Amino acid sequence: MGRYDDVKQIFESRGGIARTEDMLRERVHTSYIANLLSAGHISRIKRGVYEWLDDGPKDDLEIIGRLIPESILCMESALHYHGYTDRTPGVWHIAVSKNINKKKVKLEYPPIKVHFVAPRLLGVGMCEGIINGVGVRVYDRERAVCDAIRHAGKMDPEVVNQAIRSYVADPAKNIGRLMEYSRLFRIQRKAKSLVGVWL
């Protein structure tokens, strides 16, 4: 078995993503890693982390899930998942604990926008979903709408308005849960006034 096949096996055994240390442990020299990179066999995701390209690139969410497994899709990404905005976000919005090692969430690819959340609030409204055949952790409808209301000043007003209108029209909505979350985030009055307009 040649060096190329050895390296391919290293990547395959790790789901198509490997670290420099994984290759060095198998006696793959850094100069060979550089050759694979320049030849387009692998691409750099972040410092010391590479993706195998010869079998086709991995889905963005597979990469995020492997490197930041504790992340949760939030904000515009969660709104889009629930069909509450027709704008496809240019980056993946992910929520992580504000106590996470900041180096862990520095990726060169895929493009992400990281939202740091207090640990006691991070799991509120988290559910499981599937996007492009990839299992993801994503905030539920009510959490996505609460986040849009909380951060309305930093978002396009049309996205926020469309999200609230779409939520109110959604037969799967749970207004009781929305009010419960809004109490946790201390936006109860604001949520009542904004959602109430469309009810």
PDB file of N, CA, C and O in Angstrom, residues 54-110:
ATOM      1  N   ASP A  54     -10.976  13.828  -2.415  1.00  0.00           N
ATOM      2  CA  ASP A  54     -10.991  12.960  -3.599  1.00  0.00           C
ATOM      3  C   ASP A  54     -12.301  12.192  -3.789  1.00  0.00           C
ATOM      4  O   ASP A  54     -12.610  11.753  -4.885  1.00  0.00           O
ATOM      5  N   ASP A  55     -13.072  12.027  -2.719  1.00  0.00           N
ATOM      6  CA  ASP A  55     -14.374  11.364  -2.843  1.00  0.00           C
ATOM      7  C   ASP A  55     -15.512  12.380  -2.869  1.00  0.00           C
ATOM      8  O   ASP A  55     -16.667  12.048  -2.635  1.00  0.00           O
ATOM      9  N   GLY A  56     -15.163  13.640  -3.138  1.00  0.00           N
ATOM     10  CA  GLY A  56     -16.154  14.713  -3.141  1.00  0.00           C
ATOM     11  C   GLY A  56     -16.167  15.415  -1.790  1.00  0.00           C
ATOM     12  O   GLY A  56     -15.914  14.789  -0.752  1.00  0.00           O
ATOM     13  N   PRO A  57     -16.453  16.716  -1.782  1.00  0.00           N
ATOM     14  CA  PRO A  57     -16.454  17.462  -0.518  1.00  0.00           C
ATOM     15  C   PRO A  57     -17.596  17.024   0.393  1.00  0.00           C
ATOM     16  O   PRO A  57     -18.638  16.573  -0.068  1.00  0.00           O
ATOM     17  N   LYS A  58     -17.385  17.163   1.687  1.00  0.00           N
ATOM     18  CA  LYS A  58     -18.408  16.820   2.668  1.00  0.00           C
ATOM     19  C   LYS A  58     -19.419  17.963   2.771  1.00  0.00           C
ATOM     20  O   LYS A  58     -19.111  19.103   2.445  1.00  0.00           O
ATOM     21  N   ASP A  59     -20.612  17.643   3.211  1.00  0.00           N
ATOM     22  CA  ASP A  59     -21.622  18.662   3.456  1.00  0.00           C
ATOM     23  C   ASP A  59     -21.147  19.573   4.590  1.00  0.00           C
ATOM     24  O   ASP A  59     -20.510  19.112   5.544  1.00  0.00           O
ATOM     25  N   ASP A  60     -21.454  20.877   4.477  1.00  0.00           N
ATOM     26  CA  ASP A  60     -21.061  21.844   5.509  1.00  0.00           C
ATOM     27  C   ASP A  60     -21.432  21.367   6.906  1.00  0.00           C
ATOM     28  O   ASP A  60     -20.657  21.481   7.860  1.00  0.00           O
ATOM     29  N   LEU A  61     -22.652  20.855   7.033  1.00  0.00           N
ATOM     30  CA  LEU A  61     -23.155  20.480   8.353  1.00  0.00           C
ATOM     31  C   LEU A  61     -22.453  19.257   8.924  1.00  0.00           C
ATOM     32  O   LEU A  61     -22.350  19.104  10.141  1.00  0.00           O
ATOM     33  N   GLU A  62     -21.943  18.384   8.039  1.00  0.00           N
ATOM     34  CA  GLU A  62     -21.151  17.248   8.513  1.00  0.00           C
ATOM     35  C   GLU A  62     -19.867  17.753   9.161  1.00  0.00           C
ATOM     36  O   GLU A  62     -19.454  17.279  10.213  1.00  0.00           O
ATOM     37  N   ILE A  63     -19.253  18.745   8.509  1.00  0.00           N
ATOM     38  CA  ILE A  63     -18.002  19.304   9.028  1.00  0.00           C
ATOM     39  C   ILE A  63     -18.243  19.994  10.364  1.00  0.00           C
ATOM     40  O   ILE A  63     -17.524  19.771  11.341  1.00  0.00           O
ATOM     41  N   ILE A  64     -19.288  20.831  10.423  1.00  0.00           N
ATOM     42  CA  ILE A  64     -19.603  21.537  11.664  1.00  0.00           C
ATOM     43  C   ILE A  64     -19.905  20.538  12.775  1.00  0.00           C
ATOM     44  O   ILE A  64     -19.424  20.672  13.903  1.00  0.00           O
ATOM     45  N   GLY A  65     -20.685  19.506  12.448  1.00  0.00           N
ATOM     46  CA  GLY A  65     -21.043  18.494  13.439  1.00  0.00           C
ATOM     47  C   GLY A  65     -19.848  17.725  13.968  1.00  0.00           C
ATOM     48  O   GLY A  65     -19.798  17.366  15.148  1.00  0.00           O
ATOM     49  N   ARG A  66     -18.872  17.466  13.102  1.00  0.00           N
ATOM     50  CA  ARG A  66     -17.676  16.732  13.530  1.00  0.00           C
ATOM     51  C   ARG A  66     -16.765  17.600  14.391  1.00  0.00           C
ATOM     52  O   ARG A  66     -16.219  17.137  15.392  1.00  0.00           O
ATOM     53  N   LEU A  67     -16.589  18.875  13.989  1.00  0.00           N
ATOM     54  CA  LEU A  67     -15.631  19.736  14.685  1.00  0.00           C
ATOM     55  C   LEU A  67     -16.225  20.461  15.887  1.00  0.00           C
ATOM     56  O   LEU A  67     -15.512  20.763  16.843  1.00  0.00           O
ATOM     57  N   ILE A  68     -17.524  20.753  15.823  1.00  0.00           N
ATOM     58  CA  ILE A  68     -18.182  21.458  16.943  1.00  0.00           C
ATOM     59  C   ILE A  68     -19.474  20.708  17.270  1.00  0.00           C
ATOM     60  O   ILE A  68     -20.581  21.203  17.028  1.00  0.00           O
ATOM     61  N   PRO A  69     -19.366  19.483  17.800  1.00  0.00           N
ATOM     62  CA  PRO A  69     -20.563  18.653  18.010  1.00  0.00           C
ATOM     63  C   PRO A  69     -21.576  19.247  18.979  1.00  0.00           C
ATOM     64  O   PRO A  69     -22.757  18.906  18.933  1.00  0.00           O
ATOM     65  N   GLU A  70     -21.134  20.164  19.851  1.00  0.00           N
ATOM     66  CA  GLU A  70     -22.059  20.765  20.815  1.00  0.00           C
ATOM     67  C   GLU A  70     -22.824  21.949  20.239  1.00  0.00           C
ATOM     68  O   GLU A  70     -23.663  22.548  20.906  1.00  0.00           O
ATOM     69  N   SER A  71     -22.569  22.299  18.971  1.00  0.00           N
ATOM     70  CA  SER A  71     -23.230  23.464  18.363  1.00  0.00           C
ATOM     71  C   SER A  71     -24.694  23.175  18.046  1.00  0.00           C
ATOM     72  O   SER A  71     -25.082  22.037  17.829  1.00  0.00           O
ATOM     73  N   ILE A  72     -25.494  24.246  18.039  1.00  0.00           N
ATOM     74  CA  ILE A  72     -26.926  24.158  17.747  1.00  0.00           C
ATOM     75  C   ILE A  72     -27.243  25.221  16.694  1.00  0.00           C
ATOM     76  O   ILE A  72     -26.864  26.389  16.856  1.00  0.00           O
ATOM     77  N   LEU A  73     -27.929  24.847  15.620  1.00  0.00           N
ATOM     78  CA  LEU A  73     -28.310  25.830  14.605  1.00  0.00           C
ATOM     79  C   LEU A  73     -29.294  26.818  15.219  1.00  0.00           C
ATOM     80  O   LEU A  73     -30.249  26.417  15.895  1.00  0.00           O
ATOM     81  N   CYS A  74     -29.062  28.103  14.968  1.00  0.00           N
ATOM     82  CA  CYS A  74     -29.881  29.137  15.603  1.00  0.00           C
ATOM     83  C   CYS A  74     -30.121  30.301  14.637  1.00  0.00           C
ATOM     84  O   CYS A  74     -29.706  30.254  13.475  1.00  0.00           O
ATOM     85  N   MET A  75     -30.799  31.330  15.143  1.00  0.00           N
ATOM     86  CA  MET A  75     -31.046  32.578  14.411  1.00  0.00           C
ATOM     87  C   MET A  75     -31.582  32.298  12.999  1.00  0.00           C
ATOM     88  O   MET A  75     -32.510  31.525  12.838  1.00  0.00           O
ATOM     89  N   GLU A  76     -31.002  32.951  11.975  1.00  0.00           N
ATOM     90  CA  GLU A  76     -31.520  32.803  10.612  1.00  0.00           C
ATOM     91  C   GLU A  76     -31.495  31.353  10.121  1.00  0.00           C
ATOM     92  O   GLU A  76     -32.375  30.941   9.361  1.00  0.00           O
ATOM     93  N   SER A  77     -30.498  30.581  10.564  1.00  0.00           N
ATOM     94  CA  SER A  77     -30.425  29.169  10.136  1.00  0.00           C
ATOM     95  C   SER A  77     -31.602  28.374  10.696  1.00  0.00           C
ATOM     96  O   SER A  77     -32.182  27.537   9.994  1.00  0.00           O
ATOM     97  N   ALA A  78     -31.970  28.626  11.953  1.00  0.00           N
ATOM     98  CA  ALA A  78     -33.117  27.937  12.551  1.00  0.00           C
ATOM     99  C   ALA A  78     -34.419  28.421  11.916  1.00  0.00           C
ATOM    100  O   ALA A  78     -35.321  27.625  11.646  1.00  0.00           O
ATOM    101  N   LEU A  79     -34.529  29.724  11.659  1.00  0.00           N
ATOM    102  CA  LEU A  79     -35.736  30.268  11.013  1.00  0.00           C
ATOM    103  C   LEU A  79     -35.924  29.649   9.629  1.00  0.00           C
ATOM    104  O   LEU A  79     -37.030  29.282   9.232  1.00  0.00           O
ATOM    105  N   HIS A  80     -34.821  29.518   8.888  1.00  0.00           N
ATOM    106  CA  HIS A  80     -34.876  28.938   7.548  1.00  0.00           C
ATOM    107  C   HIS A  80     -35.265  27.462   7.632  1.00  0.00           C
ATOM    108  O   HIS A  80     -36.074  26.974   6.824  1.00  0.00           O
ATOM    109  N   TYR A  81     -34.727  26.742   8.599  1.00  0.00           N
ATOM    110  CA  TYR A  81     -35.043  25.330   8.788  1.00  0.00           C
ATOM    111  C   TYR A  81     -36.548  25.148   8.995  1.00  0.00           C
ATOM    112  O   TYR A  81     -37.151  24.215   8.455  1.00  0.00           O
ATOM    113  N   HIS A  82     -37.160  26.024   9.772  1.00  0.00           N
ATOM    114  CA  HIS A  82     -38.598  25.917  10.065  1.00  0.00           C
ATOM    115  C   HIS A  82     -39.478  26.547   8.989  1.00  0.00           C
ATOM    116  O   HIS A  82     -40.700  26.532   9.107  1.00  0.00           O
ATOM    117  N   GLY A  83     -38.854  27.103   7.939  1.00  0.00           N
ATOM    118  CA  GLY A  83     -39.621  27.703   6.855  1.00  0.00           C
ATOM    119  C   GLY A  83     -40.172  29.080   7.193  1.00  0.00           C
ATOM    120  O   GLY A  83     -41.135  29.543   6.571  1.00  0.00           O
ATOM    121  N   TYR A  84     -39.537  29.753   8.163  1.00  0.00           N
ATOM    122  CA  TYR A  84     -40.027  31.061   8.595  1.00  0.00           C
ATOM    123  C   TYR A  84     -39.336  32.222   7.885  1.00  0.00           C
ATOM    124  O   TYR A  84     -39.654  33.377   8.134  1.00  0.00           O
ATOM    125  N   THR A  85     -38.378  31.915   7.040  1.00  0.00           N
ATOM    126  CA  THR A  85     -37.783  32.935   6.171  1.00  0.00           C
ATOM    127  C   THR A  85     -37.438  32.253   4.854  1.00  0.00           C
ATOM    128  O   THR A  85     -37.038  31.082   4.846  1.00  0.00           O
ATOM    129  N   ASP A  86     -37.635  32.973   3.755  1.00  0.00           N
ATOM    130  CA  ASP A  86     -37.289  32.394   2.455  1.00  0.00           C
ATOM    131  C   ASP A  86     -35.887  32.799   2.028  1.00  0.00           C
ATOM    132  O   ASP A  86     -35.429  32.442   0.958  1.00  0.00           O
ATOM    133  N   ARG A  87     -35.198  33.546   2.876  1.00  0.00           N
ATOM    134  CA  ARG A  87     -33.815  33.929   2.575  1.00  0.00           C
ATOM    135  C   ARG A  87     -32.865  32.856   3.094  1.00  0.00           C
ATOM    136  O   ARG A  87     -32.871  32.542   4.279  1.00  0.00           O
ATOM    137  N   THR A  88     -32.050  32.329   2.201  1.00  0.00           N
ATOM    138  CA  THR A  88     -31.055  31.344   2.618  1.00  0.00           C
ATOM    139  C   THR A  88     -29.873  32.094   3.219  1.00  0.00           C
ATOM    140  O   THR A  88     -29.261  32.925   2.549  1.00  0.00           O
ATOM    141  N   PRO A  89     -29.558  31.844   4.491  1.00  0.00           N
ATOM    142  CA  PRO A  89     -28.446  32.565   5.121  1.00  0.00           C
ATOM    143  C   PRO A  89     -27.129  32.293   4.401  1.00  0.00           C
ATOM    144  O   PRO A  89     -26.877  31.171   3.959  1.00  0.00           O
ATOM    145  N   GLY A  90     -26.303  33.321   4.293  1.00  0.00           N
ATOM    146  CA  GLY A  90     -24.994  33.172   3.643  1.00  0.00           C
ATOM    147  C   GLY A  90     -23.985  32.456   4.517  1.00  0.00           C
ATOM    148  O   GLY A  90     -22.944  31.995   4.047  1.00  0.00           O
ATOM    149  N   VAL A  91     -24.287  32.370   5.813  1.00  0.00           N
ATOM    150  CA  VAL A  91     -23.422  31.653   6.759  1.00  0.00           C
ATOM    151  C   VAL A  91     -24.316  30.780   7.631  1.00  0.00           C
ATOM    152  O   VAL A  91     -25.518  31.013   7.731  1.00  0.00           O
ATOM    153  N   TRP A  92     -23.712  29.773   8.245  1.00  0.00           N
ATOM    154  CA  TRP A  92     -24.444  28.938   9.200  1.00  0.00           C
ATOM    155  C   TRP A  92     -24.379  29.602  10.563  1.00  0.00           C
ATOM    156  O   TRP A  92     -23.288  29.863  11.070  1.00  0.00           O
ATOM    157  N   HIS A  93     -25.523  29.899  11.146  1.00  0.00           N
ATOM    158  CA  HIS A  93     -25.569  30.492  12.487  1.00  0.00           C
ATOM    159  C   HIS A  93     -25.614  29.362  13.499  1.00  0.00           C
ATOM    160  O   HIS A  93     -26.519  28.518  13.456  1.00  0.00           O
ATOM    161  N   ILE A  94     -24.627  29.342  14.397  1.00  0.00           N
ATOM    162  CA  ILE A  94     -24.599  28.289  15.415  1.00  0.00           C
ATOM    163  C   ILE A  94     -24.487  28.897  16.805  1.00  0.00           C
ATOM    164  O   ILE A  94     -23.819  29.911  17.011  1.00  0.00           O
ATOM    165  N   ALA A  95     -25.161  28.258  17.762  1.00  0.00           N
ATOM    166  CA  ALA A  95     -25.082  28.661  19.163  1.00  0.00           C
ATOM    167  C   ALA A  95     -24.174  27.680  19.900  1.00  0.00           C
ATOM    168  O   ALA A  95     -24.251  26.470  19.682  1.00  0.00           O
ATOM    169  N   VAL A  96     -23.303  28.224  20.733  1.00  0.00           N
ATOM    170  CA  VAL A  96     -22.429  27.410  21.580  1.00  0.00           C
ATOM    171  C   VAL A  96     -22.364  28.073  22.955  1.00  0.00           C
ATOM    172  O   VAL A  96     -22.722  29.234  23.111  1.00  0.00           O
ATOM    173  N   SER A  97     -21.889  27.341  23.932  1.00  0.00           N
ATOM    174  CA  SER A  97     -21.723  27.905  25.265  1.00  0.00           C
ATOM    175  C   SER A  97     -20.699  29.033  25.229  1.00  0.00           C
ATOM    176  O   SER A  97     -19.684  28.936  24.533  1.00  0.00           O
ATOM    177  N   LYS A  98     -20.962  30.075  25.993  1.00  0.00           N
ATOM    178  CA  LYS A  98     -19.991  31.176  26.035  1.00  0.00           C
ATOM    179  C   LYS A  98     -18.692  30.753  26.719  1.00  0.00           C
ATOM    180  O   LYS A  98     -17.691  31.451  26.635  1.00  0.00           O
ATOM    181  N   ASN A  99     -18.711  29.582  27.361  1.00  0.00           N
ATOM    182  CA  ASN A  99     -17.501  29.073  28.027  1.00  0.00           C
ATOM    183  C   ASN A  99     -16.635  28.195  27.121  1.00  0.00           C
ATOM    184  O   ASN A  99     -15.609  27.693  27.563  1.00  0.00           O
ATOM    185  N   ILE A 100     -17.048  28.010  25.872  1.00  0.00           N
ATOM    186  CA  ILE A 100     -16.294  27.146  24.958  1.00  0.00           C
ATOM    187  C   ILE A 100     -14.926  27.762  24.657  1.00  0.00           C
ATOM    188  O   ILE A 100     -14.756  28.992  24.703  1.00  0.00           O
ATOM    189  N   ASN A 101     -13.961  26.909  24.357  1.00  0.00           N
ATOM    190  CA  ASN A 101     -12.653  27.388  23.921  1.00  0.00           C
ATOM    191  C   ASN A 101     -12.847  28.068  22.566  1.00  0.00           C
ATOM    192  O   ASN A 101     -13.265  27.434  21.599  1.00  0.00           O
ATOM    193  N   LYS A 102     -12.569  29.352  22.496  1.00  0.00           N
ATOM    194  CA  LYS A 102     -12.840  30.146  21.281  1.00  0.00           C
ATOM    195  C   LYS A 102     -12.068  29.638  20.063  1.00  0.00           C
ATOM    196  O   LYS A 102     -12.499  29.795  18.927  1.00  0.00           O
ATOM    197  N   LYS A 103     -10.915  28.996  20.286  1.00  0.00           N
ATOM    198  CA  LYS A 103     -10.138  28.449  19.162  1.00  0.00           C
ATOM    199  C   LYS A 103     -10.905  27.338  18.449  1.00  0.00           C
ATOM    200  O   LYS A 103     -10.747  27.131  17.254  1.00  0.00           O
ATOM    201  N   LYS A 104     -11.734  26.626  19.201  1.00  0.00           N
ATOM    202  CA  LYS A 104     -12.470  25.486  18.638  1.00  0.00           C
ATOM    203  C   LYS A 104     -13.446  25.918  17.558  1.00  0.00           C
ATOM    204  O   LYS A 104     -13.752  25.159  16.643  1.00  0.00           O
ATOM    205  N   VAL A 105     -13.967  27.141  17.659  1.00  0.00           N
ATOM    206  CA  VAL A 105     -15.004  27.582  16.720  1.00  0.00           C
ATOM    207  C   VAL A 105     -14.448  28.473  15.598  1.00  0.00           C
ATOM    208  O   VAL A 105     -15.206  29.083  14.853  1.00  0.00           O
ATOM    209  N   LYS A 106     -13.124  28.513  15.453  1.00  0.00           N
ATOM    210  CA  LYS A 106     -12.516  29.275  14.359  1.00  0.00           C
ATOM    211  C   LYS A 106     -12.300  28.355  13.167  1.00  0.00           C
ATOM    212  O   LYS A 106     -11.318  27.620  13.111  1.00  0.00           O
ATOM    213  N   LEU A 107     -13.232  28.382  12.231  1.00  0.00           N
ATOM    214  CA  LEU A 107     -13.127  27.557  11.030  1.00  0.00           C
ATOM    215  C   LEU A 107     -12.872  28.448   9.818  1.00  0.00           C
ATOM    216  O   LEU A 107     -13.429  29.531   9.717  1.00  0.00           O
ATOM    217  N   GLU A 108     -12.045  27.967   8.900  1.00  0.00           N
ATOM    218  CA  GLU A 108     -11.862  28.682   7.638  1.00  0.00           C
ATOM    219  C   GLU A 108     -12.998  28.321   6.690  1.00  0.00           C
ATOM    220  O   GLU A 108     -13.379  29.100   5.822  1.00  0.00           O
ATOM    221  N   TYR A 109     -13.520  27.122   6.850  1.00  0.00           N
ATOM    222  CA  TYR A 109     -14.656  26.652   6.059  1.00  0.00           C
ATOM    223  C   TYR A 109     -15.328  25.544   6.856  1.00  0.00           C
ATOM    224  O   TYR A 109     -14.657  24.786   7.528  1.00  0.00           O
ATOM    225  N   PRO A 110     -16.639  25.451   6.819  1.00  0.00           N
ATOM    226  CA  PRO A 110     -17.627  26.308   6.144  1.00  0.00           C
ATOM    227  C   PRO A 110     -17.826  27.634   6.880  1.00  0.00           C
ATOM    228  O   PRO A 110     -17.420  27.768   8.031  1.00  0.00           O
TER     229      PRO A 110
END
